[in-house]
XYZ file of C-alpha atoms in Angstrom:
308
model
C -23.787 4.502 19.244
C -24.967 1.114 18.194
C -22.813 -2.040 18.183
C -22.670 -1.824 14.398
C -21.569 1.761 14.406
C -18.843 0.909 16.922
C -17.557 -2.209 15.102
C -14.053 -3.302 16.106
C -11.273 -2.511 13.622
C -8.074 -4.554 13.547
C -4.927 -2.632 12.368
C -2.143 -5.023 11.313
C 1.440 -3.643 11.431
C 4.211 -5.883 10.099
C 7.634 -4.634 11.194
C 10.915 -5.648 9.698
C 14.343 -4.247 10.870
C 13.058 -0.910 12.056
C 14.014 0.958 15.116
C 11.600 1.501 17.989
C 11.271 5.210 17.124
C 9.589 4.363 13.798
C 7.347 1.650 15.145
C 6.278 3.632 18.179
C 5.227 6.593 15.922
C 3.085 4.170 13.903
C 1.511 2.673 16.937
C 0.926 6.115 18.529
C -0.894 7.237 15.383
C -3.393 4.400 15.981
C -3.842 4.811 19.746
C -4.594 8.455 19.162
C -7.376 7.807 16.679
C -10.760 9.451 17.207
C -12.317 5.995 16.745
C -11.833 4.052 19.945
C -12.769 0.381 19.242
C -9.411 -0.605 17.679
C -7.247 -3.679 17.958
C -3.552 -3.330 17.051
C -1.640 -6.438 15.827
C 2.110 -5.977 15.437
C 3.842 -8.808 13.606
C 7.576 -8.806 14.010
C 9.181 -10.296 10.951
C 12.810 -9.242 11.736
C 15.441 -11.998 11.829
C 16.692 -13.136 15.255
C 20.023 -11.529 14.401
C 18.527 -8.048 14.067
C 20.381 -5.844 16.643
C 17.290 -3.965 17.867
C 14.892 -6.998 18.089
C 15.043 -7.091 21.881
C 14.292 -3.398 22.038
C 11.211 -3.880 19.866
C 10.142 -6.824 22.102
C 10.629 -4.798 25.314
C 8.678 -1.804 23.834
C 5.859 -3.973 22.840
C 5.844 -5.728 26.215
C 5.465 -2.292 27.854
C 2.268 -1.437 25.930
C 0.666 -4.809 25.249
C -2.856 -5.254 26.437
C -6.137 -7.009 25.225
C -6.211 -4.525 22.392
C -2.482 -4.428 21.493
C -1.105 -7.782 20.411
C 2.510 -8.638 19.626
C 3.508 -11.597 17.458
C 7.154 -12.438 16.910
C 7.910 -14.736 13.936
C 10.471 -17.466 14.556
C 11.870 -16.759 11.129
C 11.435 -14.139 8.413
C 8.319 -14.811 6.441
C 8.134 -11.745 4.221
C 5.587 -9.023 4.026
C 2.725 -11.038 2.658
C 2.901 -13.934 5.045
C 3.543 -11.640 8.043
C 0.361 -9.700 7.205
C -1.510 -12.981 6.770
C -0.501 -14.067 10.242
C -1.957 -10.833 11.589
C -5.152 -11.457 9.553
C -5.558 -14.931 11.127
C -5.315 -13.409 14.662
C -7.595 -10.452 13.926
C -10.877 -10.168 15.894
C -12.286 -7.082 14.294
C -15.133 -6.867 11.888
C -12.908 -4.640 9.665
C -9.258 -5.034 8.883
C -6.839 -2.354 7.707
C -3.034 -2.027 7.590
C -0.209 0.222 8.448
C 3.469 -0.074 7.696
C 5.888 0.222 10.587
C 7.327 3.594 9.470
C 4.077 5.311 8.355
C 1.284 6.913 10.243
C -2.461 7.567 10.180
C -3.983 11.028 10.635
C -6.284 11.121 13.748
C -9.631 10.544 11.938
C -8.436 7.857 9.444
C -10.248 4.957 11.049
C -13.407 6.891 11.924
C -13.816 8.315 8.448
C -13.234 5.034 6.734
C -15.509 2.917 8.943
C -18.329 5.386 8.387
C -17.727 5.242 4.594
C -17.576 1.482 4.705
C -20.832 1.189 6.573
C -22.807 3.830 4.653
C -21.985 2.123 1.330
C -21.947 -1.382 2.733
C -18.626 -2.007 0.996
C -16.448 -5.070 1.216
C -13.253 -3.049 0.582
C -12.510 0.633 0.325
C -9.336 2.606 -0.461
C -8.357 6.241 -0.210
C -5.718 8.759 -1.090
C -2.236 8.880 0.583
C 0.635 11.323 0.680
C 4.278 10.347 0.507
C 7.317 12.142 2.012
C 10.968 11.832 1.311
C 13.780 11.697 3.969
C 14.059 15.534 3.691
C 10.411 16.006 4.624
C 9.457 17.103 1.040
C 6.400 15.585 -0.700
C 7.514 13.058 -3.316
C 4.172 11.728 -4.391
C 0.428 12.071 -3.768
C -1.805 9.165 -4.880
C -5.415 9.891 -5.592
C -7.860 8.117 -7.862
C -10.212 10.873 -8.975
C -9.816 9.769 -12.625
C -11.368 6.339 -12.077
C -14.324 6.525 -14.509
C -16.589 4.040 -12.743
C -16.562 1.621 -9.854
C -17.984 -1.544 -11.367
C -15.523 -4.419 -11.141
C -14.749 -4.473 -14.927
C -13.854 -0.704 -14.904
C -11.743 -1.171 -11.815
C -9.989 -4.064 -13.428
C -8.949 -1.933 -16.486
C -7.819 0.914 -14.267
C -5.847 -1.355 -11.959
C -4.093 -3.096 -14.880
C -3.171 0.170 -16.596
C -2.470 2.458 -13.564
C -2.817 0.301 -10.398
C -4.769 0.959 -7.194
C -2.344 0.564 -4.417
C -1.385 1.858 -0.930
C -1.876 -0.993 1.647
C -2.413 1.496 4.538
C -5.443 2.983 2.659
C -7.167 -0.398 2.289
C -9.944 -1.371 4.645
C -11.680 -4.773 4.321
C -14.676 -6.420 5.871
C -12.681 -9.070 7.741
C -14.882 -11.955 6.492
C -14.378 -10.871 2.811
C -10.528 -10.568 3.269
C -10.369 -14.012 4.752
C -12.713 -15.387 2.114
C -10.300 -14.334 -0.735
C -7.363 -15.766 1.102
C -5.476 -12.561 2.161
C -2.171 -11.721 0.560
C -0.424 -13.939 -2.028
C 3.164 -14.784 -1.172
C 4.822 -12.367 -3.589
C 8.175 -10.726 -3.320
C 6.903 -7.460 -4.830
C 3.608 -5.997 -5.662
C 1.776 -7.703 -2.760
C -0.857 -4.907 -2.461
C -1.212 -5.001 -6.207
C -2.133 -8.656 -6.282
C -4.407 -8.344 -3.254
C -6.424 -5.578 -4.966
C -6.489 -7.546 -8.258
C -7.864 -10.637 -6.396
C -10.471 -8.456 -4.653
C -11.639 -7.052 -7.998
C -11.787 -10.402 -9.677
C -13.557 -11.925 -6.723
C -16.435 -9.538 -7.263
C -15.996 -7.614 -3.978
C -18.016 -4.365 -3.663
C -15.273 -1.732 -3.708
C -15.548 1.958 -2.911
C -13.175 5.000 -3.091
C -13.039 7.519 -0.260
C -11.503 10.718 -1.885
C -9.616 11.980 1.181
C -6.112 11.632 2.528
C -5.733 10.299 6.040
C -2.466 8.302 5.509
C 1.160 9.654 5.658
C 3.823 7.427 4.041
C 7.552 7.913 4.500
C 10.140 6.729 1.960
C 13.357 5.441 3.488
C 16.496 3.828 2.022
C 16.813 1.447 4.912
C 14.966 -1.758 5.853
C 11.261 -2.148 5.189
C 8.937 -5.032 5.154
C 8.589 -5.014 1.318
C 12.142 -3.941 0.268
C 14.205 -6.649 -1.398
C 17.256 -7.006 -3.600
C 15.003 -8.957 -5.880
C 12.857 -5.848 -6.620
C 13.971 -5.489 -10.167
C 13.302 -9.142 -11.059
C 9.967 -8.957 -9.310
C 8.918 -5.877 -11.244
C 9.813 -7.723 -14.498
C 7.899 -10.766 -13.400
C 4.781 -8.631 -12.581
C 5.024 -7.040 -16.066
C 5.046 -10.467 -17.751
C 2.033 -11.434 -15.515
C 0.002 -8.511 -16.830
C 0.523 -9.634 -20.416
C -2.024 -12.413 -19.855
C -4.654 -9.702 -19.757
C -3.611 -8.222 -23.083
C -6.420 -9.911 -25.103
C -8.938 -7.942 -22.902
C -7.264 -4.603 -23.422
C -6.950 -2.167 -26.417
C -3.674 -0.965 -28.007
C -3.668 2.277 -26.035
C -4.052 0.438 -22.654
C -1.347 -1.990 -23.521
C 1.019 0.848 -24.423
C 0.211 2.482 -21.123
C 1.023 -0.678 -19.129
C 4.463 -0.783 -20.944
C 5.026 2.856 -20.160
C 4.219 2.380 -16.464
C 6.431 -0.582 -16.230
C 9.501 1.037 -17.638
C 8.821 4.274 -15.569
C 8.855 1.994 -12.395
C 12.091 0.325 -13.685
C 13.724 3.725 -13.886
C 13.083 4.196 -10.238
C 14.176 0.625 -9.333
C 17.396 0.951 -11.300
C 18.156 4.364 -9.769
C 17.766 2.925 -6.249
C 20.207 0.206 -7.182
C 22.680 2.735 -8.754
C 22.378 0.939 -12.197
C 22.421 4.216 -14.058
C 22.973 2.846 -17.586
C 19.985 0.504 -17.067
C 18.004 3.455 -15.700
C 18.615 5.484 -18.824
C 17.667 2.520 -21.047
C 14.430 2.058 -19.059
C 13.676 5.791 -19.484
C 14.087 5.423 -23.310
C 11.777 2.479 -23.331
C 9.154 4.366 -21.358
C 9.371 7.203 -23.920
C 9.141 4.795 -26.900
C 6.102 3.068 -25.430
C 4.055 6.231 -25.689
C 5.885 9.580 -26.223
C 2.787 11.728 -25.639
C 1.942 10.046 -22.333
C 5.599 10.202 -21.255
C 5.573 13.992 -21.388
C 2.025 14.387 -20.151
C 2.500 12.141 -17.128
C 5.835 13.785 -16.351
C 4.332 17.188 -16.352
C 1.268 16.205 -14.365
C 3.484 14.460 -11.751
C 5.746 17.542 -11.391
C 2.701 19.834 -11.037
C 1.176 17.590 -8.429
C 4.301 17.410 -6.302
C 4.925 21.227 -6.520
C 1.262 21.789 -5.480
C 1.344 19.569 -2.382
C 4.727 20.901 -1.309
C 3.384 24.406 -1.353
C 0.407 23.235 0.851
C 2.716 21.940 3.605
């Protein structure tokens, strides 16, 4: 194996108010990868008052080595800046990410590095599967309907549907640092990172396989915030600056996706009247898509739950 083939990969894990059991599972999924030249950087962004912070520190002290680095922030920086701190410390030629409560399948890094090198990509992304607290599949994100992978086509797709899933992203380290890493956003951090990558002209590829398992929890989380609803609304207003470049159908779809996301946000905050109102607005934006997307989503979830 040549030095290029065995390029070092830095995996950045920001952690925020998670118990050791979650973080250790995430770390273990990396140490058990079939690809061996991996650097793990855990950035602890929990407040000093977090009751399990010392346990996290002790756990990391027990496993730290040249290839496992632990950084403890003096104060809470938020998901974007915590990841950026990890990026600054990264020594790998490639950088990828994992949230503290999620995990990689054993061949994730090997598969993605090979794909990156074969296509000489600056950034690649892949599919991911999402589980609820009861172990059932709640979502499966794939991008098989992206029509083309030139930056203009990716921009239209990202604006209307969004290409997200931070754990599925893998960057050439120099390119990620060149575009400045994550913007300091309260919500949609991965969305803005992908948007910046597209608009910067990075060569982007899609690996149509699922090597990432994501778990949805009601507690903690590096990106969870009481400001989520306001952030979603702010992101929707941001997208409107692109409307002159979009057609009517694309604009309607952006509105539908926004209000569908607001249904979920309001539900999580137990704001049920607002949730119903958002659902009505999603329907009004484009009734045909409302039913079509709902049926496709239900079919997808049923399919992947049967495969478990």
